[in-house]
Structures are given as C-alpha cells and as structure tokens.
Coordinates of N, CA and C in Angstrom, one line a residue:
M1011 N 254.8 286.0 -37.3 CA 255.6 286.6 -38.3 C 256.1 288.0 -37.8
R1012 N 257.3 288.3 -38.0 CA 257.9 289.5 -37.5 C 257.7 290.7 -38.6
K1013 N 257.6 291.9 -38.1 CA 257.4 293.0 -38.9 C 258.8 293.7 -39.0
L1014 N 258.8 294.6 -40.0 CA 260.0 295.4 -40.2 C 260.1 296.4 -39.1
P1015 N 261.3 296.5 -38.4 CA 261.4 297.4 -37.3 C 261.3 298.9 -37.8
V1016 N 260.7 299.7 -36.9 CA 260.4 301.1 -37.3 C 261.6 301.8 -37.8
E1017 N 262.8 301.6 -37.2 CA 264.0 302.4 -37.5 C 264.5 302.0 -38.9
F1018 N 264.0 301.0 -39.6 CA 264.4 300.6 -40.9 C 263.4 300.8 -41.9
Q1019 N 262.2 301.4 -41.6 CA 261.2 301.6 -42.5 C 261.5 302.8 -43.4
N1020 N 261.2 302.7 -44.6 CA 261.4 303.8 -45.6 C 262.8 304.3 -45.7
K1021 N 263.8 303.4 -45.5 CA 265.2 303.8 -45.7 C 265.9 302.6 -46.2
T1022 N 267.1 302.9 -46.7 CA 268.0 301.9 -47.2 C 269.1 301.6 -46.1
F1023 N 269.5 300.3 -46.0 CA 270.4 300.0 -45.0 C 271.2 298.7 -45.4
T1024 N 272.3 298.5 -44.7 CA 273.1 297.3 -44.9 C 272.8 296.2 -44.0
T1025 N 273.3 295.0 -44.3 CA 273.1 293.9 -43.4 C 273.8 294.2 -42.1
R1026 N 275.0 294.8 -42.1 CA 275.7 295.1 -40.9 C 274.9 296.1 -40.0
Q1027 N 274.3 297.1 -40.6 CA 273.5 298.0 -39.8 C 272.3 297.3 -39.1
F1028 N 271.7 296.4 -39.8 CA 270.6 295.6 -39.3 C 271.0 294.7 -38.1
L1029 N 272.1 294.1 -38.3 CA 272.7 293.2 -37.2 C 273.1 294.0 -36.0
D1030 N 273.8 295.2 -36.3 CA 274.3 296.0 -35.2 C 273.1 296.6 -34.3
A1031 N 271.9 296.7 -34.9 CA 270.8 297.2 -34.2 C 270.1 296.1 -33.3
G1032 N 270.7 294.9 -33.3 CA 270.3 293.8 -32.4 C 269.3 292.8 -33.0
F1033 N 269.2 292.9 -34.3 CA 268.3 291.9 -35.0 C 269.2 290.8 -35.6
S1034 N 268.5 289.7 -35.9 CA 269.3 288.5 -36.4 C 269.2 288.4 -37.9
F1035 N 270.2 287.7 -38.4 CA 270.2 287.4 -39.9 C 269.0 286.7 -40.3
Y1036 N 268.5 285.8 -39.5 CA 267.3 285.0 -39.7 C 266.1 285.9 -39.9
H1037 N 266.0 286.9 -39.0 CA 264.9 287.9 -39.1 C 265.0 288.7 -40.4
L1038 N 266.2 289.0 -40.8 CA 266.4 289.7 -42.1 C 265.9 288.9 -43.3
K1039 N 266.3 287.6 -43.3 CA 265.9 286.7 -44.4 C 264.4 286.4 -44.4
Q1040 N 263.8 286.4 -43.2 CA 262.3 286.3 -43.1 C 261.6 287.5 -43.7
L1041 N 262.1 288.6 -43.5 CA 261.5 289.9 -44.0 C 261.6 289.9 -45.5
V1042 N 262.7 289.4 -46.1 CA 262.9 289.3 -47.5 C 261.9 288.3 -48.1
A1043 N 261.8 287.2 -47.4 CA 260.9 286.1 -47.9 C 259.5 286.5 -47.9
T1044 N 259.0 287.3 -46.9 CA 257.6 287.7 -46.9 C 257.4 288.9 -47.8
G1045 N 258.4 289.5 -48.4 CA 258.2 290.6 -49.3 C 258.2 292.0 -48.6
E1046 N 258.5 292.1 -47.3 CA 258.5 293.4 -46.6 C 259.8 294.1 -47.0
L1047 N 260.9 293.4 -47.3 CA 262.1 293.9 -47.7 C 262.5 293.5 -49.1
E1048 N 263.3 294.3 -49.7 CA 263.9 293.9 -51.0 C 265.4 294.0 -50.9
Q1049 N 266.1 293.0 -51.5 CA 267.5 293.1 -51.5 C 267.8 293.9 -52.8
V1050 N 268.4 295.1 -52.7 CA 268.6 295.9 -53.9 C 270.0 295.8 -54.4
S1051 N 270.9 295.2 -53.6 CA 272.3 295.0 -54.0 C 272.8 294.0 -53.0
R1052 N 274.0 293.5 -53.2 CA 274.6 292.6 -52.3 C 274.8 293.3 -51.0
G1053 N 274.2 292.8 -49.9 CA 274.3 293.4 -48.6 C 273.6 294.7 -48.3
V1054 N 272.7 295.1 -49.3 CA 271.9 296.3 -49.1 C 270.5 296.0 -49.3
Y1055 N 269.7 296.5 -48.4 CA 268.2 296.2 -48.4 C 267.4 297.5 -48.2
C1056 N 266.1 297.5 -48.6 CA 265.2 298.6 -48.4 C 263.8 298.0 -48.2
S1057 N 262.9 298.8 -47.6 CA 261.6 298.3 -47.5 C 260.9 298.3 -48.8
A1058 N 260.0 297.4 -49.0 CA 259.4 297.1 -50.3 C 258.6 298.3 -50.9
E1059 N 258.1 299.1 -50.0 CA 257.2 300.2 -50.5 C 258.0 301.5 -50.9
I1060 N 259.3 301.4 -50.8 CA 260.2 302.6 -51.2 C 260.2 302.6 -52.7
D1061 N 260.0 303.8 -53.3 CA 260.3 304.0 -54.7 C 261.7 304.3 -54.9
L1062 N 262.4 303.6 -55.7 CA 263.9 303.9 -55.9 C 264.1 305.1 -56.8
T1063 N 264.1 306.3 -56.1 CA 264.4 307.5 -56.8 C 265.9 307.6 -57.1
E1064 N 266.3 308.6 -57.9 CA 267.7 308.8 -58.1 C 268.5 308.9 -56.9
E1065 N 268.0 309.7 -55.9 CA 268.7 309.9 -54.6 C 268.8 308.5 -53.9
E1066 N 267.8 307.7 -53.9 CA 267.9 306.4 -53.2 C 268.9 305.5 -53.9
L1067 N 269.0 305.6 -55.2 CA 270.1 304.9 -55.9 C 271.4 305.4 -55.5
F1068 N 271.6 306.7 -55.3 CA 272.9 307.2 -54.8 C 273.2 306.7 -53.4
R1069 N 272.2 306.6 -52.6 CA 272.4 306.1 -51.2 C 272.8 304.6 -51.3
I1070 N 272.2 303.9 -52.1 CA 272.5 302.5 -52.3 C 273.9 302.3 -52.8
A1071 N 274.3 303.1 -53.8 CA 275.7 303.0 -54.3 C 276.7 303.3 -53.2
T1072 N 276.4 304.4 -52.4 CA 277.3 304.7 -51.3 C 277.4 303.7 -50.2
L1073 N 276.2 303.1 -49.9 CA 276.2 302.0 -48.9 C 277.0 300.8 -49.5
R1074 N 276.9 300.5 -50.7 CA 277.5 299.4 -51.4 C 279.1 299.6 -51.4
M1075 N 279.5 300.8 -51.8 CA 280.9 301.0 -51.9 C 281.6 301.5 -50.7
G1076 N 280.8 302.0 -49.7 CA 281.4 302.6 -48.5 C 282.0 303.9 -48.7
K1077 N 282.6 304.5 -47.7 CA 283.2 305.8 -47.8 C 284.7 305.6 -47.7
P1078 N 285.5 306.5 -48.3 CA 285.0 307.6 -49.1 C 284.6 307.3 -50.5
S1079 N 283.5 307.9 -50.9 CA 283.0 307.8 -52.3 C 282.2 309.0 -52.6
A1080 N 281.9 309.3 -53.8 CA 281.1 310.4 -54.2 C 280.5 310.1 -55.6
I1081 N 279.2 310.4 -55.8 CA 278.5 310.3 -57.1 C 279.2 311.3 -58.0
C1082 N 279.5 310.9 -59.2 CA 280.3 311.7 -60.1 C 279.8 311.6 -61.6
L1083 N 280.5 312.3 -62.5 CA 280.4 312.2 -63.9 C 278.9 312.2 -64.4
L1084 N 278.4 311.2 -65.1 CA 277.1 311.3 -65.7 C 276.0 311.3 -64.7
S1085 N 276.2 310.6 -63.6 CA 275.2 310.6 -62.5 C 275.1 312.0 -61.8
A1086 N 276.2 312.6 -61.7 CA 276.3 314.0 -61.1 C 275.7 315.0 -62.1
L1087 N 275.9 314.8 -63.4 CA 275.2 315.7 -64.3 C 273.7 315.6 -64.2
S1088 N 273.2 314.4 -64.0 CA 271.8 314.2 -63.9 C 271.3 314.8 -62.6
F1089 N 272.1 314.7 -61.5 CA 271.7 315.3 -60.2 C 271.6 316.8 -60.3
H1090 N 272.5 317.4 -61.1 CA 272.5 318.9 -61.3 C 271.6 319.3 -62.4
H1091 N 270.9 318.4 -63.0 CA 269.9 318.7 -64.1 C 270.6 319.3 -65.3
L1092 N 271.8 318.7 -65.7 CA 272.5 319.3 -66.8 C 272.6 318.3 -68.0
T1093 N 271.8 317.2 -67.9 CA 271.8 316.3 -69.0 C 270.4 315.6 -69.2
D1094 N 270.1 315.2 -70.4 CA 268.9 314.4 -70.6 C 269.2 313.0 -70.7
L1095 N 270.5 312.6 -70.7 CA 270.9 311.2 -70.8 C 270.5 310.5 -69.6
I1096 N 270.1 309.3 -69.7 CA 269.7 308.4 -68.6 C 270.8 307.4 -68.4
A1097 N 271.5 307.5 -67.3 CA 272.6 306.6 -67.0 C 272.0 305.2 -66.7
K1098 N 272.6 304.2 -67.3 CA 272.2 302.8 -67.0 C 272.8 302.4 -65.7
K1099 N 273.9 303.0 -65.3 CA 274.5 302.7 -64.0 C 274.7 303.9 -63.2
T1100 N 275.0 303.8 -61.9 CA 275.3 304.9 -61.1 C 276.8 305.1 -61.1
W1101 N 277.3 306.2 -61.5 CA 278.7 306.5 -61.6 C 279.1 307.0 -60.2
I1102 N 280.2 306.4 -59.7 CA 280.6 306.7 -58.3 C 282.1 306.7 -58.3
M1103 N 282.7 307.8 -57.7 CA 284.1 307.9 -57.6 C 284.6 307.2 -56.3
V1104 N 285.6 306.4 -56.4 CA 286.1 305.6 -55.2 C 287.6 305.6 -55.3
P1105 N 288.2 305.2 -54.2 CA 289.7 305.1 -54.2 C 290.1 304.1 -55.2
Q1106 N 291.4 304.2 -55.6 CA 291.9 303.3 -56.7 C 291.8 301.8 -56.5
D1107 N 291.9 301.4 -55.2 CA 291.9 300.0 -54.9 C 290.6 299.4 -54.8
K1108 N 289.5 300.1 -54.8 CA 288.1 299.6 -54.7 C 287.7 298.8 -56.0
R1109 N 287.0 297.7 -55.8 CA 286.5 297.0 -56.9 C 285.1 296.5 -56.6
T1110 N 284.3 296.2 -57.6 CA 282.9 295.7 -57.4 C 282.5 294.9 -58.6
Q1111 N 281.6 293.9 -58.4 CA 281.1 293.2 -59.5 C 279.6 293.6 -59.7
D1112 N 279.2 294.6 -59.0 CA 277.8 295.1 -59.0 C 277.6 295.7 -60.4
D1113 N 276.7 295.1 -61.2 CA 276.5 295.6 -62.6 C 275.6 296.9 -62.6
K1114 N 275.2 297.4 -61.5 CA 274.4 298.7 -61.4 C 275.3 299.9 -61.1
L1115 N 276.6 299.6 -60.9 CA 277.6 300.6 -60.5 C 278.7 300.8 -61.6
Q1116 N 279.0 302.0 -61.9 CA 280.2 302.3 -62.8 C 281.2 303.0 -61.9
L1117 N 282.3 302.4 -61.6 CA 283.3 303.0 -60.8 C 284.2 303.9 -61.6
Y1118 N 284.5 305.0 -60.9 CA 285.5 305.9 -61.4 C 286.6 305.9 -60.4
R1119 N 287.6 305.1 -60.6 CA 288.7 304.9 -59.6 C 289.7 306.0 -59.8
S1120 N 290.1 306.6 -58.8 CA 291.1 307.8 -58.9 C 292.2 307.6 -57.9
A1121 N 293.4 307.8 -58.4 CA 294.6 307.7 -57.6 C 294.7 309.0 -56.7
Y1122 N 294.2 310.1 -57.1 CA 294.2 311.4 -56.4 C 292.8 312.0 -56.4
P1123 N 291.9 311.4 -55.6 CA 290.5 311.8 -55.7 C 290.2 313.2 -55.1
R1124 N 291.0 313.7 -54.3 CA 290.8 315.0 -53.6 C 289.4 315.1 -53.0
W1125 N 289.2 314.4 -52.0 CA 287.9 314.2 -51.3 C 287.4 315.5 -50.7
K1126 N 288.2 316.5 -50.5 CA 287.8 317.7 -49.8 C 287.5 318.9 -50.8
V1127 N 287.7 318.6 -52.1 CA 287.5 319.6 -53.1 C 286.3 319.4 -54.0
G1128 N 285.3 320.3 -53.9 CA 284.2 320.2 -54.8 C 283.2 319.1 -54.5
I1129 N 283.1 318.6 -53.3 CA 282.1 317.5 -53.0 C 281.1 318.0 -52.0
E1130 N 279.8 317.8 -52.4 CA 278.7 318.2 -51.5 C 278.3 317.0 -50.8
H1131 N 277.9 317.2 -49.5 CA 277.4 316.0 -48.7 C 275.9 316.2 -48.5
H1132 N 275.2 315.1 -48.8 CA 273.8 315.1 -48.7 C 273.4 313.9 -47.7
D1133 N 272.1 313.7 -47.5 CA 271.7 312.7 -46.6 C 272.0 311.3 -47.1
G1134 N 273.1 310.7 -46.7 CA 273.4 309.3 -47.0 C 274.3 309.2 -48.2
Y1135 N 274.7 310.3 -48.9 CA 275.6 310.2 -50.0 C 276.3 311.5 -50.3
S1136 N 277.4 311.5 -51.0 CA 278.1 312.7 -51.4 C 278.1 312.7 -53.0
V1137 N 278.1 313.9 -53.5 CA 278.1 314.1 -54.9 C 279.0 315.3 -55.3
T1138 N 279.7 315.2 -56.4 CA 280.6 316.3 -56.9 C 279.7 317.5 -57.2
N1139 N 280.2 318.7 -56.8 CA 279.4 319.9 -57.1 C 279.4 320.2 -58.6
L1140 N 278.6 321.2 -58.9 CA 278.4 321.6 -60.3 C 279.7 321.8 -61.1
E1141 N 280.6 322.6 -60.5 CA 281.8 323.0 -61.2 C 282.7 321.8 -61.4
R1142 N 282.9 321.0 -60.3 CA 283.8 319.8 -60.4 C 283.2 318.8 -61.4
T1143 N 281.9 318.6 -61.4 CA 281.2 317.7 -62.3 C 281.5 318.1 -63.8
I1144 N 281.3 319.3 -64.1 CA 281.6 319.8 -65.5 C 283.0 319.6 -65.9
V1145 N 283.9 320.0 -65.0 CA 285.4 320.0 -65.3 C 285.8 318.5 -65.5
E1146 N 285.3 317.6 -64.6 CA 285.7 316.2 -64.8 C 285.1 315.5 -66.0
C1147 N 283.9 315.9 -66.4 CA 283.2 315.4 -67.6 C 284.0 315.8 -68.8
L1148 N 284.6 317.0 -68.8 CA 285.3 317.4 -70.0 C 286.8 316.9 -70.0
T1149 N 287.4 316.8 -68.8 CA 288.7 316.3 -68.8 C 288.9 314.8 -68.7
C1150 N 287.8 314.1 -68.5 CA 287.8 312.6 -68.5 C 286.9 312.2 -69.7
R1151 N 287.1 312.8 -70.8 CA 286.3 312.5 -71.9 C 286.4 311.1 -72.5
F1152 N 287.5 310.5 -72.1 CA 287.8 309.1 -72.6 C 286.7 308.1 -71.9
R1153 N 286.1 308.6 -70.9 CA 285.1 307.7 -70.2 C 283.7 308.0 -70.8
L1154 N 283.4 309.2 -71.1 CA 282.0 309.6 -71.5 C 281.9 310.1 -72.9
G1155 N 283.0 310.4 -73.5 CA 283.0 311.2 -74.8 C 282.9 312.7 -74.4
E1156 N 283.1 313.5 -75.5 CA 283.0 314.9 -75.2 C 281.6 315.5 -75.1
R1157 N 280.7 314.9 -75.8 CA 279.4 315.5 -75.9 C 278.7 315.9 -74.6
P1158 N 278.5 314.9 -73.7 CA 277.8 315.3 -72.4 C 278.5 316.4 -71.7
G1159 N 279.8 316.5 -71.6 CA 280.5 317.6 -71.0 C 280.3 318.9 -71.6
I1160 N 280.3 318.9 -73.0 CA 280.2 320.2 -73.7 C 278.7 320.7 -73.5
E1161 N 277.7 319.8 -73.6 CA 276.3 320.2 -73.5 C 276.1 320.7 -72.0
A1162 N 276.7 320.0 -71.1 CA 276.6 320.5 -69.7 C 277.2 321.9 -69.5
L1163 N 278.3 322.1 -70.1 CA 279.0 323.4 -70.0 C 278.1 324.5 -70.6
R1164 N 277.6 324.2 -71.8 CA 276.8 325.2 -72.4 C 275.5 325.5 -71.6
S1165 N 274.9 324.4 -71.1 CA 273.7 324.5 -70.3 C 273.9 325.3 -69.0
A1166 N 275.0 325.0 -68.3 CA 275.3 325.7 -67.1 C 275.6 327.2 -67.3
L1167 N 276.3 327.5 -68.3 CA 276.7 328.9 -68.6 C 275.5 329.7 -69.1
D1168 N 274.7 329.1 -70.0 CA 273.5 329.7 -70.5 C 272.4 329.9 -69.4
G1169 N 272.3 328.9 -68.5 CA 271.3 329.0 -67.5 C 271.8 329.8 -66.3
K1170 N 273.1 330.4 -66.4 CA 273.7 331.2 -65.3 C 273.8 330.4 -64.0
K1171 N 274.0 329.1 -64.1 CA 274.2 328.2 -62.9 C 275.6 328.3 -62.3
T1172 N 276.5 328.7 -63.2 CA 277.9 328.9 -62.8 C 278.6 329.9 -63.7
T1173 N 279.8 330.2 -63.4 CA 280.5 331.2 -64.3 C 281.8 330.6 -64.8
V1174 N 282.4 331.2 -65.8 CA 283.7 330.7 -66.3 C 284.8 330.8 -65.2
A1175 N 284.7 331.9 -64.4 CA 285.7 332.0 -63.4 C 285.7 330.9 -62.4
K1176 N 284.5 330.5 -61.9 CA 284.3 329.4 -61.0 C 284.8 328.0 -61.6
L1177 N 284.5 327.9 -62.9 CA 284.9 326.6 -63.6 C 286.4 326.6 -63.7
T1178 N 287.1 327.7 -64.1 CA 288.5 327.7 -64.3 C 289.2 327.5 -62.9
A1179 N 288.6 328.1 -61.9 CA 289.2 328.0 -60.5 C 289.2 326.5 -60.1
M1180 N 288.1 325.8 -60.4 CA 288.0 324.4 -60.1 C 289.0 323.6 -60.9
A1181 N 289.1 323.9 -62.2 CA 290.0 323.1 -63.0 C 291.4 323.4 -62.5
D1182 N 291.8 324.6 -62.1 CA 293.1 324.9 -61.5 C 293.3 324.1 -60.2
T1183 N 292.3 324.0 -59.4 CA 292.4 323.3 -58.1 C 292.6 321.8 -58.3
L1184 N 292.0 321.3 -59.4 CA 292.1 319.9 -59.7 C 293.3 319.6 -60.5
K1185 N 294.1 320.6 -60.9 CA 295.3 320.5 -61.7 C 295.1 320.0 -63.1
V1186 N 293.9 320.4 -63.7 CA 293.6 320.0 -65.1 C 293.3 321.2 -65.9
L1187 N 293.8 322.4 -65.5 CA 293.4 323.6 -66.3 C 293.9 323.5 -67.7
H1188 N 295.1 322.9 -67.9 CA 295.6 322.8 -69.3 C 294.7 322.0 -70.2
R1189 N 294.0 321.1 -69.7 CA 293.0 320.2 -70.5 C 291.7 320.8 -70.6
F1190 N 291.3 321.7 -69.6 CA 290.0 322.4 -69.6 C 289.9 323.6 -70.4
M1191 N 291.0 324.4 -70.5 CA 290.9 325.7 -71.2 C 290.5 325.7 -72.6
P1192 N 290.9 324.6 -73.4 CA 290.5 324.6 -74.8 C 289.0 324.7 -75.0
Y1193 N 288.2 324.0 -74.1 CA 286.8 324.1 -74.2 C 286.2 325.4 -73.9
I1194 N 286.8 326.1 -72.9 CA 286.4 327.5 -72.6 C 286.7 328.4 -73.8
K1195 N 287.8 328.3 -74.4 CA 288.2 329.2 -75.5 C 287.3 329.0 -76.7
V1196 N 286.8 327.7 -76.9 CA 286.0 327.5 -78.1 C 284.5 328.0 -77.8
L1197 N 284.1 327.8 -76.6 CA 282.7 328.1 -76.3 C 282.4 329.6 -75.9
T1198 N 283.5 330.3 -75.6 CA 283.3 331.7 -75.2 C 283.8 332.7 -76.2

C-alpha cells in the first residue's frame, strides 16, 4: 500500500498537480480508497487529517476555479470579521465566461473585475481588501441585500478599521461612487 507523498501532506491540491509531480492517477485513486485522501471538490483533493478551515475552503475554491479569481462579497466579509452571517457557499469573483456546477461555490461573474484594484494575495488564494469588500457589498445589493453591507460599513467605521476617505476612494476607483455615496450620507 502506498502512502501519501510528503509534498502533498497537509495541503490541498489538484489532480493535475499530483500527476505533474510524477505520480499516477491509479495512486491517487488508491489513496482516496484507503481514506488517506479526501476528494473535496471535482479534481481537488486534500489529506484526510486536514481540518477544512475558512482559509482552506478559500484555497479549494481558488484551485477549483483557477486564476484569475478572488474571494469576495459575503465570504470576504467573513474573512475581514465584519459579519456574523455564515455563508453556505464560498463567494468567488471570476471572469464573466467562467461557469461551475459546484454547489459549494457562489460565482460573482464580472465583465470588468479590475484584478489589480483592492485585491490582497494570500497563500493559495486572493481576497478583496476591506474597502473593496464593503463597497461591493453595498453596490451589489441585488446579490446580498442591503443589510450585510450596511452592518459591515458600520462595524468597520465604528471599529476604526477603515475611513470614509478610503472607502470613497475605492468606490471612485471602481467607478461606483454614485451608488455608494447615499450610504455614506445616511450613516455619517
């Protein structure tokens, strides 16, 4: 019986990464059958002893959708500790032509995603920064409703995690200042 190779222990990886490292598809299926590996999504695996934390779920979503992609909206609010809501799916921003049937992912397809604006890069995934997350939650209210965005805005301003100036600058950069300013006027 073969063991899980050291380079794949305690991490998430794709079938392609496993095969490119010189291992066979048969070896991969054996490891799944013996319980050393779990298939967490189509084409994505992890060792069985890994606890799937929020960050691991973000890595899985990124592996599943490929790059460019970024964790956004409700999942990003959770990442920045601005909501008590528990997302049933991982929200991920992808190019407009991407599709998936993975029921653990909620795609936010964007025609103009601006990949270089307000996106932080972490180990194995990217996430929208605090300001972009709040601005998008408020300006994309048709996806989430207004409540999570308003609560996040209040929490971030009350906790001094950001400023109105940074938020309006981000809204201006994203070209949604006209939709964002009514929330600032009401709350300040």
